[in-house]
C-alpha cells in the first residue's frame, strides 16, 4: 500500500483469529448405542445402528493402536502414563 507521500507501507497485520469451533462429544451408552453431542449448540443426536457399528469398529482399532503406541514408547524408555490418550477407551463387552 502506498501512502500520500508515495512510500510503500507493509500491509497492516490483523489480529489472529481464534477458532470458534467447539468440540463435539461422542458418548457410548451402556447398551452400546452412540450419542453425538454438539459443543456449539448442545444438541444431542442418537447415531443410527449402521453408523454405530462402523464407529465402534473404528474405536476398537484406535484402542488397539493406542496400546501398540504405548508399548513402543515404553520399550524405547519413554514414560507413558496409564491414562495416556492413545485410544485408551474401554470397549470390552459386559
PDB file of N, CA and C in Angstrom:
ATOM      1  N   UNK A   1       0.841  -1.176   0.000  1.00  0.00           N
ATOM      2  CA  UNK A   1       0.000   0.000   0.000  1.00  0.00           C
ATOM      3  C   UNK A   1       0.884   1.235   0.000  1.00  0.00           C
ATOM      4  N   UNK A   2       0.467   2.222  -0.707  1.00  0.00           N
ATOM      5  CA  UNK A   2       1.225   3.470  -0.763  1.00  0.00           C
ATOM      6  C   UNK A   2       0.514   4.530   0.065  1.00  0.00           C
ATOM      7  N   UNK A   3       1.308   5.392   0.706  1.00  0.00           N
ATOM      8  CA  UNK A   3       0.747   6.498   1.470  1.00  0.00           C
ATOM      9  C   UNK A   3       0.701   7.722   0.579  1.00  0.00           C
ATOM     10  N   UNK A   4       0.267   8.850   1.132  1.00  0.00           N
ATOM     11  CA  UNK A   4       0.197  10.090   0.359  1.00  0.00           C
ATOM     12  C   UNK A   4       1.570  10.504  -0.141  1.00  0.00           C
ATOM     13  N   UNK A   5       2.617  10.164   0.602  1.00  0.00           N
ATOM     14  CA  UNK A   5       3.965  10.543   0.178  1.00  0.00           C
ATOM     15  C   UNK A   5       4.501   9.604  -0.894  1.00  0.00           C
ATOM     16  N   UNK A   6       3.773   8.543  -1.206  1.00  0.00           N
ATOM     17  CA  UNK A   6       4.193   7.611  -2.241  1.00  0.00           C
ATOM     18  C   UNK A   6       5.102   6.508  -1.751  1.00  0.00           C
ATOM     19  N   UNK A   7       5.379   6.476  -0.441  1.00  0.00           N
ATOM     20  CA  UNK A   7       6.246   5.442   0.109  1.00  0.00           C
ATOM     21  C   UNK A   7       5.391   4.215   0.438  1.00  0.00           C
ATOM     22  N   UNK A   8       5.860   3.075  -0.016  1.00  0.00           N
ATOM     23  CA  UNK A   8       5.104   1.843   0.225  1.00  0.00           C
ATOM     24  C   UNK A   8       5.169   1.457   1.696  1.00  0.00           C
ATOM     25  N   UNK A   9       4.065   1.025   2.219  1.00  0.00           N
ATOM     26  CA  UNK A   9       3.966   0.569   3.600  1.00  0.00           C
ATOM     27  C   UNK A   9       3.552  -0.903   3.600  1.00  0.00           C
ATOM     28  N   UNK A  10       4.073  -1.672   4.524  1.00  0.00           N
ATOM     29  CA  UNK A  10       3.636  -3.070   4.596  1.00  0.00           C
ATOM     30  C   UNK A  10       2.166  -3.132   5.007  1.00  0.00           C
ATOM     31  N   UNK A  11       1.484  -4.181   4.587  1.00  0.00           N
ATOM     32  CA  UNK A  11       0.075  -4.294   4.975  1.00  0.00           C
ATOM     33  C   UNK A  11      -0.053  -4.423   6.487  1.00  0.00           C
ATOM     34  N   UNK A  12      -1.141  -3.882   7.016  1.00  0.00           N
ATOM     35  CA  UNK A  12      -1.376  -3.969   8.455  1.00  0.00           C
ATOM     36  C   UNK A  12      -1.731  -5.400   8.811  1.00  0.00           C
ATOM     37  N   UNK A  13      -1.168  -5.848   9.903  1.00  0.00           N
ATOM     38  CA  UNK A  13      -1.462  -7.202  10.363  1.00  0.00           C
ATOM     39  C   UNK A  13      -2.772  -7.204  11.134  1.00  0.00           C
ATOM     40  N   UNK A  14      -3.580  -8.170  10.805  1.00  0.00           N
ATOM     41  CA  UNK A  14      -4.815  -8.349  11.560  1.00  0.00           C
ATOM     42  C   UNK A  14      -4.519  -9.262  12.739  1.00  0.00           C
ATOM     43  N   UNK A  15      -5.230  -9.059  13.827  1.00  0.00           N
ATOM     44  CA  UNK A  15      -5.017  -9.978  14.955  1.00  0.00           C
ATOM     45  C   UNK A  15      -5.429 -11.393  14.558  1.00  0.00           C
ATOM     46  N   UNK A  16      -4.698 -12.359  15.060  1.00  0.00           N
ATOM     47  CA  UNK A  16      -5.007 -13.760  14.735  1.00  0.00           C
ATOM     48  C   UNK A  16      -6.398 -14.105  15.237  1.00  0.00           C
ATOM     49  N   UNK A  17      -7.142 -14.792  14.398  1.00  0.00           N
ATOM     50  CA  UNK A  17      -8.488 -15.208  14.795  1.00  0.00           C
ATOM     51  C   UNK A  17      -8.397 -16.525  15.535  1.00  0.00           C
ATOM     52  N   UNK A  18      -9.058 -16.574  16.624  1.00  0.00           N
ATOM     53  CA  UNK A  18      -9.138 -17.838  17.348  1.00  0.00           C
ATOM     54  C   UNK A  18     -10.256 -18.654  16.749  1.00  0.00           C
ATOM     55  N   UNK A  19     -10.020 -19.911  16.692  1.00  0.00           N
ATOM     56  CA  UNK A  19     -11.024 -20.808  16.138  1.00  0.00           C
ATOM     57  C   UNK A  19     -12.281 -20.756  16.994  1.00  0.00           C
ATOM     58  N   UNK A  20     -13.398 -20.594  16.345  1.00  0.00           N
ATOM     59  CA  UNK A  20     -14.669 -20.553  17.047  1.00  0.00           C
ATOM     60  C   UNK A  20     -15.310 -21.933  17.128  1.00  0.00           C
ATOM     61  N   UNK A  21     -14.601 -22.937  16.606  1.00  0.00           N
ATOM     62  CA  UNK A  21     -15.161 -24.281  16.612  1.00  0.00           C
ATOM     63  C   UNK A  21     -15.213 -24.823  18.032  1.00  0.00           C
ATOM     64  N   UNK A  22     -16.285 -25.472  18.317  1.00  0.00           N
ATOM     65  CA  UNK A  22     -16.449 -26.124  19.605  1.00  0.00           C
ATOM     66  C   UNK A  22     -16.246 -27.621  19.424  1.00  0.00           C
ATOM     67  N   UNK A  23     -15.846 -28.281  20.464  1.00  0.00           N
ATOM     68  CA  UNK A  23     -15.642 -29.724  20.398  1.00  0.00           C
ATOM     69  C   UNK A  23     -16.986 -30.433  20.354  1.00  0.00           C
ATOM     70  N   UNK A  24     -17.003 -31.550  19.642  1.00  0.00           N
ATOM     71  CA  UNK A  24     -18.151 -32.440  19.651  1.00  0.00           C
ATOM     72  C   UNK A  24     -17.797 -33.628  20.529  1.00  0.00           C
ATOM     73  N   UNK A  25     -18.791 -34.235  21.121  1.00  0.00           N
ATOM     74  CA  UNK A  25     -18.557 -35.334  22.042  1.00  0.00           C
ATOM     75  C   UNK A  25     -19.319 -36.563  21.582  1.00  0.00           C
ATOM     76  N   UNK A  26     -18.632 -37.690  21.548  1.00  0.00           N
ATOM     77  CA  UNK A  26     -19.237 -38.966  21.208  1.00  0.00           C
ATOM     78  C   UNK A  26     -19.414 -39.726  22.516  1.00  0.00           C
ATOM     79  N   UNK A  27     -20.654 -40.058  22.827  1.00  0.00           N
ATOM     80  CA  UNK A  27     -20.972 -40.710  24.093  1.00  0.00           C
ATOM     81  C   UNK A  27     -21.384 -42.148  23.802  1.00  0.00           C
ATOM     82  N   UNK A  28     -20.713 -43.089  24.449  1.00  0.00           N
ATOM     83  CA  UNK A  28     -21.051 -44.502  24.302  1.00  0.00           C
ATOM     84  C   UNK A  28     -21.889 -44.892  25.513  1.00  0.00           C
ATOM     85  N   UNK A  29     -23.139 -45.260  25.262  1.00  0.00           N
ATOM     86  CA  UNK A  29     -24.041 -45.655  26.342  1.00  0.00           C
ATOM     87  C   UNK A  29     -23.749 -47.089  26.767  1.00  0.00           C
ATOM     88  N   UNK A  30     -24.222 -47.452  27.924  1.00  0.00           N
ATOM     89  CA  UNK A  30     -24.003 -48.790  28.457  1.00  0.00           C
ATOM     90  C   UNK A  30     -24.557 -49.892  27.571  1.00  0.00           C
ATOM     91  N   UNK A  31     -25.608 -49.590  26.810  1.00  0.00           N
ATOM     92  CA  UNK A  31     -26.198 -50.602  25.931  1.00  0.00           C
ATOM     93  C   UNK A  31     -25.520 -50.654  24.564  1.00  0.00           C
ATOM     94  N   UNK A  32     -24.455 -49.860  24.372  1.00  0.00           N
ATOM     95  CA  UNK A  32     -23.713 -49.873  23.109  1.00  0.00           C
ATOM     96  C   UNK A  32     -24.187 -48.860  22.094  1.00  0.00           C
ATOM     97  N   UNK A  33     -25.247 -48.119  22.402  1.00  0.00           N
ATOM     98  CA  UNK A  33     -25.694 -47.092  21.461  1.00  0.00           C
ATOM     99  C   UNK A  33     -24.799 -45.860  21.584  1.00  0.00           C
ATOM    100  N   UNK A  34     -24.755 -45.075  20.515  1.00  0.00           N
ATOM    101  CA  UNK A  34     -23.909 -43.882  20.483  1.00  0.00           C
ATOM    102  C   UNK A  34     -24.753 -42.621  20.408  1.00  0.00           C
ATOM    103  N   UNK A  35     -24.285 -41.593  21.075  1.00  0.00           N
ATOM    104  CA  UNK A  35     -24.908 -40.279  21.021  1.00  0.00           C
ATOM    105  C   UNK A  35     -23.839 -39.274  20.641  1.00  0.00           C
ATOM    106  N   UNK A  36     -24.198 -38.319  19.812  1.00  0.00           N
ATOM    107  CA  UNK A  36     -23.279 -37.264  19.408  1.00  0.00           C
ATOM    108  C   UNK A  36     -23.801 -35.954  19.970  1.00  0.00           C
ATOM    109  N   UNK A  37     -22.989 -35.300  20.792  1.00  0.00           N
ATOM    110  CA  UNK A  37     -23.367 -34.029  21.402  1.00  0.00           C
ATOM    111  C   UNK A  37     -22.543 -32.919  20.770  1.00  0.00           C
ATOM    112  N   UNK A  38     -23.229 -31.889  20.290  1.00  0.00           N
ATOM    113  CA  UNK A  38     -22.562 -30.747  19.677  1.00  0.00           C
ATOM    114  C   UNK A  38     -22.086 -29.793  20.761  1.00  0.00           C
ATOM    115  N   UNK A  39     -20.813 -29.449  20.723  1.00  0.00           N
ATOM    116  CA  UNK A  39     -20.281 -28.491  21.676  1.00  0.00           C
ATOM    117  C   UNK A  39     -20.759 -27.078  21.400  1.00  0.00           C
ATOM    118  N   UNK A  40     -21.108 -26.796  20.141  1.00  0.00           N
ATOM    119  CA  UNK A  40     -21.536 -25.453  19.766  1.00  0.00           C
ATOM    120  C   UNK A  40     -22.985 -25.192  20.160  1.00  0.00           C
ATOM    121  N   UNK A  41     -23.863 -26.159  19.900  1.00  0.00           N
ATOM    122  CA  UNK A  41     -25.291 -25.935  20.131  1.00  0.00           C
ATOM    123  C   UNK A  41     -25.830 -26.679  21.336  1.00  0.00           C
ATOM    124  N   UNK A  42     -25.114 -27.701  21.779  1.00  0.00           N
ATOM    125  CA  UNK A  42     -25.599 -28.513  22.882  1.00  0.00           C
ATOM    126  C   UNK A  42     -26.592 -29.579  22.450  1.00  0.00           C
ATOM    127  N   UNK A  43     -26.879 -29.640  21.162  1.00  0.00           N
ATOM    128  CA  UNK A  43     -27.844 -30.614  20.644  1.00  0.00           C
ATOM    129  C   UNK A  43     -27.256 -32.018  20.754  1.00  0.00           C
ATOM    130  N   UNK A  44     -28.074 -32.957  21.198  1.00  0.00           N
ATOM    131  CA  UNK A  44     -27.658 -34.350  21.316  1.00  0.00           C
ATOM    132  C   UNK A  44     -28.452 -35.168  20.311  1.00  0.00           C
ATOM    133  N   UNK A  45     -27.746 -35.945  19.501  1.00  0.00           N
ATOM    134  CA  UNK A  45     -28.386 -36.786  18.491  1.00  0.00           C
ATOM    135  C   UNK A  45     -27.993 -38.229  18.718  1.00  0.00           C
ATOM    136  N   UNK A  46     -28.937 -39.135  18.470  1.00  0.00           N
ATOM    137  CA  UNK A  46     -28.619 -40.557  18.548  1.00  0.00           C
ATOM    138  C   UNK A  46     -28.067 -40.979  17.196  1.00  0.00           C
ATOM    139  N   UNK A  47     -27.032 -41.798  17.204  1.00  0.00           N
ATOM    140  CA  UNK A  47     -26.388 -42.261  15.977  1.00  0.00           C
ATOM    141  C   UNK A  47     -27.094 -43.539  15.534  1.00  0.00           C
ATOM    142  N   UNK A  48     -27.397 -43.635  14.228  1.00  0.00           N
ATOM    143  CA  UNK A  48     -28.132 -44.797  13.723  1.00  0.00           C
ATOM    144  C   UNK A  48     -27.313 -46.077  13.856  1.00  0.00           C
ATOM    145  N   UNK A  49     -27.990 -47.208  13.762  1.00  0.00           N
ATOM    146  CA  UNK A  49     -27.386 -48.517  14.011  1.00  0.00           C
ATOM    147  C   UNK A  49     -26.207 -48.859  13.124  1.00  0.00           C
ATOM    148  N   UNK A  50     -26.335 -48.639  11.810  1.00  0.00           N
ATOM    149  CA  UNK A  50     -25.245 -48.977  10.885  1.00  0.00           C
ATOM    150  C   UNK A  50     -24.008 -48.118  11.162  1.00  0.00           C
ATOM    151  N   UNK A  51     -24.219 -46.838  11.396  1.00  0.00           N
ATOM    152  CA  UNK A  51     -23.100 -45.937  11.700  1.00  0.00           C
ATOM    153  C   UNK A  51     -22.460 -46.326  13.029  1.00  0.00           C
ATOM    154  N   UNK A  52     -23.289 -46.715  13.993  1.00  0.00           N
ATOM    155  CA  UNK A  52     -22.776 -47.142  15.296  1.00  0.00           C
ATOM    156  C   UNK A  52     -21.834 -48.325  15.145  1.00  0.00           C
ATOM    157  N   UNK A  53     -22.218 -49.308  14.328  1.00  0.00           N
ATOM    158  CA  UNK A  53     -21.361 -50.479  14.112  1.00  0.00           C
ATOM    159  C   UNK A  53     -20.012 -50.064  13.536  1.00  0.00           C
ATOM    160  N   UNK A  54     -20.038 -49.168  12.547  1.00  0.00           N
ATOM    161  CA  UNK A  54     -18.794 -48.723  11.913  1.00  0.00           C
ATOM    162  C   UNK A  54     -17.924 -47.950  12.895  1.00  0.00           C
ATOM    163  N   UNK A  55     -18.548 -47.053  13.659  1.00  0.00           N
ATOM    164  CA  UNK A  55     -17.791 -46.221  14.596  1.00  0.00           C
ATOM    165  C   UNK A  55     -17.190 -47.072  15.710  1.00  0.00           C
ATOM    166  N   UNK A  56     -17.963 -48.012  16.256  1.00  0.00           N
ATOM    167  CA  UNK A  56     -17.430 -48.866  17.320  1.00  0.00           C
ATOM    168  C   UNK A  56     -16.261 -49.703  16.825  1.00  0.00           C
ATOM    169  N   UNK A  57     -16.350 -50.174  15.582  1.00  0.00           N
ATOM    170  CA  UNK A  57     -15.244 -50.928  14.996  1.00  0.00           C
ATOM    171  C   UNK A  57     -13.991 -50.062  14.909  1.00  0.00           C
ATOM    172  N   UNK A  58     -14.151 -48.822  14.469  1.00  0.00           N
ATOM    173  CA  UNK A  58     -13.012 -47.903  14.371  1.00  0.00           C
ATOM    174  C   UNK A  58     -12.450 -47.556  15.748  1.00  0.00           C
ATOM    175  N   UNK A  59     -13.327 -47.400  16.736  1.00  0.00           N
ATOM    176  CA  UNK A  59     -12.858 -47.105  18.089  1.00  0.00           C
ATOM    177  C   UNK A  59     -12.047 -48.269  18.655  1.00  0.00           C
ATOM    178  N   UNK A  60     -12.466 -49.496  18.359  1.00  0.00           N
ATOM    179  CA  UNK A  60     -11.706 -50.661  18.817  1.00  0.00           C
ATOM    180  C   UNK A  60     -10.325 -50.693  18.163  1.00  0.00           C
ATOM    181  N   UNK A  61     -10.278 -50.370  16.862  1.00  0.00           N
ATOM    182  CA  UNK A  61      -8.986 -50.310  16.167  1.00  0.00           C
ATOM    183  C   UNK A  61      -8.106 -49.231  16.781  1.00  0.00           C
ATOM    184  N   UNK A  62      -8.712 -48.089  17.094  1.00  0.00           N
ATOM    185  CA  UNK A  62      -7.981 -46.978  17.705  1.00  0.00           C
ATOM    186  C   UNK A  62      -7.415 -47.399  19.059  1.00  0.00           C
ATOM    187  N   UNK A  63      -8.204 -48.155  19.808  1.00  0.00           N
ATOM    188  CA  UNK A  63      -7.748 -48.633  21.109  1.00  0.00           C
ATOM    189  C   UNK A  63      -6.548 -49.561  20.951  1.00  0.00           C
ATOM    190  N   UNK A  64      -6.617 -50.465  19.985  1.00  0.00           N
ATOM    191  CA  UNK A  64      -5.510 -51.395  19.751  1.00  0.00           C
ATOM    192  C   UNK A  64      -4.253 -50.650  19.315  1.00  0.00           C
ATOM    193  N   UNK A  65      -4.415 -49.665  18.439  1.00  0.00           N
ATOM    194  CA  UNK A  65      -3.264 -48.870  18.001  1.00  0.00           C
ATOM    195  C   UNK A  65      -2.668 -48.086  19.162  1.00  0.00           C
ATOM    196  N   UNK A  66      -3.527 -47.564  20.021  1.00  0.00           N
ATOM    197  CA  UNK A  66      -3.052 -46.830  21.187  1.00  0.00           C
ATOM    198  C   UNK A  66      -2.199 -47.694  22.097  1.00  0.00           C
ATOM    199  N   UNK A  67      -2.634 -48.931  22.290  1.00  0.00           N
ATOM    200  CA  UNK A  67      -1.853 -49.851  23.121  1.00  0.00           C
ATOM    201  C   UNK A  67      -0.507 -50.142  22.470  1.00  0.00           C
ATOM    202  N   UNK A  68      -0.505 -50.314  21.151  1.00  0.00           N
ATOM    203  CA  UNK A  68       0.748 -50.573  20.436  1.00  0.00           C
ATOM    204  C   UNK A  68       1.691 -49.378  20.531  1.00  0.00           C
ATOM    205  N   UNK A  69       1.140 -48.173  20.406  1.00  0.00           N
ATOM    206  CA  UNK A  69       1.956 -46.956  20.516  1.00  0.00           C
ATOM    207  C   UNK A  69       2.587 -46.889  21.903  1.00  0.00           C
ATOM    208  N   UNK A  70       1.787 -47.139  22.938  1.00  0.00           N
ATOM    209  CA  UNK A  70       2.299 -47.093  24.310  1.00  0.00           C
ATOM    210  C   UNK A  70       3.396 -48.129  24.517  1.00  0.00           C
ATOM    211  N   UNK A  71       3.209 -49.336  23.971  1.00  0.00           N
ATOM    212  CA  UNK A  71       4.219 -50.387  24.117  1.00  0.00           C
ATOM    213  C   UNK A  71       5.537 -49.992  23.453  1.00  0.00           C
ATOM    214  N   UNK A  72       5.460 -49.418  22.258  1.00  0.00           N
ATOM    215  CA  UNK A  72       6.679 -48.995  21.553  1.00  0.00           C
ATOM    216  C   UNK A  72       7.394 -47.903  22.343  1.00  0.00           C
ATOM    217  N   UNK A  73       6.634 -46.922  22.821  1.00  0.00           N
ATOM    218  CA  UNK A  73       7.248 -45.833  23.586  1.00  0.00           C
ATOM    219  C   UNK A  73       7.899 -46.357  24.863  1.00  0.00           C
ATOM    220  N   UNK A  74       7.207 -47.249  25.569  1.00  0.00           N
ATOM    221  CA  UNK A  74       7.772 -47.812  26.802  1.00  0.00           C
ATOM    222  C   UNK A  74       9.027 -48.621  26.507  1.00  0.00           C
ATOM    223  N   UNK A  75       9.008 -49.389  25.411  1.00  0.00           N
ATOM    224  CA  UNK A  75      10.182 -50.211  25.076  1.00  0.00           C
ATOM    225  C   UNK A  75      11.390 -49.356  24.709  1.00  0.00           C
ATOM    226  N   UNK A  76      11.155 -48.119  24.297  1.00  0.00           N
ATOM    227  CA  UNK A  76      12.242 -47.206  23.946  1.00  0.00           C
ATOM    228  C   UNK A  76      12.664 -46.330  25.127  1.00  0.00           C
ATOM    229  N   UNK A  77      12.064 -46.589  26.302  1.00  0.00           N
ATOM    230  CA  UNK A  77      12.478 -45.880  27.501  1.00  0.00           C
ATOM    231  C   UNK A  77      11.671 -44.647  27.845  1.00  0.00           C
ATOM    232  N   UNK A  78      10.614 -44.355  27.110  1.00  0.00           N
ATOM    233  CA  UNK A  78       9.771 -43.206  27.426  1.00  0.00           C
ATOM    234  C   UNK A  78       8.771 -43.592  28.499  1.00  0.00           C
ATOM    235  N   UNK A  79       8.460 -42.627  29.348  1.00  0.00           N
ATOM    236  CA  UNK A  79       7.451 -42.869  30.372  1.00  0.00           C
ATOM    237  C   UNK A  79       6.093 -42.513  29.792  1.00  0.00           C
ATOM    238  N   UNK A  80       5.177 -43.445  29.899  1.00  0.00           N
ATOM    239  CA  UNK A  80       3.826 -43.228  29.394  1.00  0.00           C
ATOM    240  C   UNK A  80       2.872 -43.487  30.544  1.00  0.00           C
ATOM    241  N   UNK A  81       2.022 -42.500  30.845  1.00  0.00           N
ATOM    242  CA  UNK A  81       1.080 -42.689  31.942  1.00  0.00           C
ATOM    243  C   UNK A  81       0.033 -43.725  31.555  1.00  0.00           C
ATOM    244  N   UNK A  82      -0.560 -44.315  32.552  1.00  0.00           N
ATOM    245  CA  UNK A  82      -1.539 -45.369  32.295  1.00  0.00           C
ATOM    246  C   UNK A  82      -2.797 -44.822  31.634  1.00  0.00           C
ATOM    247  N   UNK A  83      -3.045 -43.518  31.767  1.00  0.00           N
ATOM    248  CA  UNK A  83      -4.239 -42.940  31.150  1.00  0.00           C
ATOM    249  C   UNK A  83      -3.897 -42.117  29.906  1.00  0.00           C
ATOM    250  N   UNK A  84      -2.769 -42.425  29.270  1.00  0.00           N
ATOM    251  CA  UNK A  84      -2.372 -41.704  28.058  1.00  0.00           C
ATOM    252  C   UNK A  84      -3.455 -41.850  27.005  1.00  0.00           C
ATOM    253  N   UNK A  85      -3.756 -40.773  26.302  1.00  0.00           N
ATOM    254  CA  UNK A  85      -4.847 -40.789  25.329  1.00  0.00           C
ATOM    255  C   UNK A  85      -4.346 -41.273  23.976  1.00  0.00           C
ATOM    256  N   UNK A  86      -4.081 -42.551  23.898  1.00  0.00           N
ATOM    257  CA  UNK A  86      -3.714 -43.178  22.637  1.00  0.00           C
ATOM    258  C   UNK A  86      -4.847 -44.084  22.193  1.00  0.00           C
ATOM    259  N   UNK A  87      -6.055 -43.689  22.466  1.00  0.00           N
ATOM    260  CA  UNK A  87      -7.191 -44.521  22.112  1.00  0.00           C
ATOM    261  C   UNK A  87      -7.572 -45.457  23.236  1.00  0.00           C
ATOM    262  N   UNK A  88      -7.196 -45.106  24.446  1.00  0.00           N
ATOM    263  CA  UNK A  88      -7.468 -45.960  25.594  1.00  0.00           C
ATOM    264  C   UNK A  88      -8.924 -45.818  26.016  1.00  0.00           C
ATOM    265  N   UNK A  89      -9.788 -46.495  25.298  1.00  0.00           N
ATOM    266  CA  UNK A  89     -11.218 -46.440  25.558  1.00  0.00           C
ATOM    267  C   UNK A  89     -11.670 -47.852  25.914  1.00  0.00           C
ATOM    268  N   UNK A  90     -12.382 -47.986  26.994  1.00  0.00           N
ATOM    269  CA  UNK A  90     -12.832 -49.307  27.428  1.00  0.00           C
ATOM    270  C   UNK A  90     -14.045 -49.731  26.606  1.00  0.00           C
ATOM    271  N   UNK A  91     -13.847 -50.661  25.688  1.00  0.00           N
ATOM    272  CA  UNK A  91     -14.936 -51.140  24.842  1.00  0.00           C
ATOM    273  C   UNK A  91     -15.190 -52.629  25.054  1.00  0.00           C
ATOM    274  N   UNK A  92     -14.778 -53.143  26.200  1.00  0.00           N
ATOM    275  CA  UNK A  92     -14.996 -54.560  26.480  1.00  0.00           C
ATOM    276  C   UNK A  92     -16.487 -54.847  26.596  1.00  0.00           C
ATOM    277  N   UNK A  93     -16.869 -56.029  26.161  1.00  0.00           N
ATOM    278  CA  UNK A  93     -18.267 -56.435  26.300  1.00  0.00           C
ATOM    279  C   UNK A  93     -18.541 -56.729  27.758  1.00  0.00           C
ATOM    280  N   UNK A  94     -19.697 -56.338  28.200  1.00  0.00           N
ATOM    281  CA  UNK A  94     -20.064 -56.553  29.609  1.00  0.00           C
ATOM    282  C   UNK A  94     -20.907 -57.782  29.746  1.00  0.00           C
TER     283      UNK A  94
END
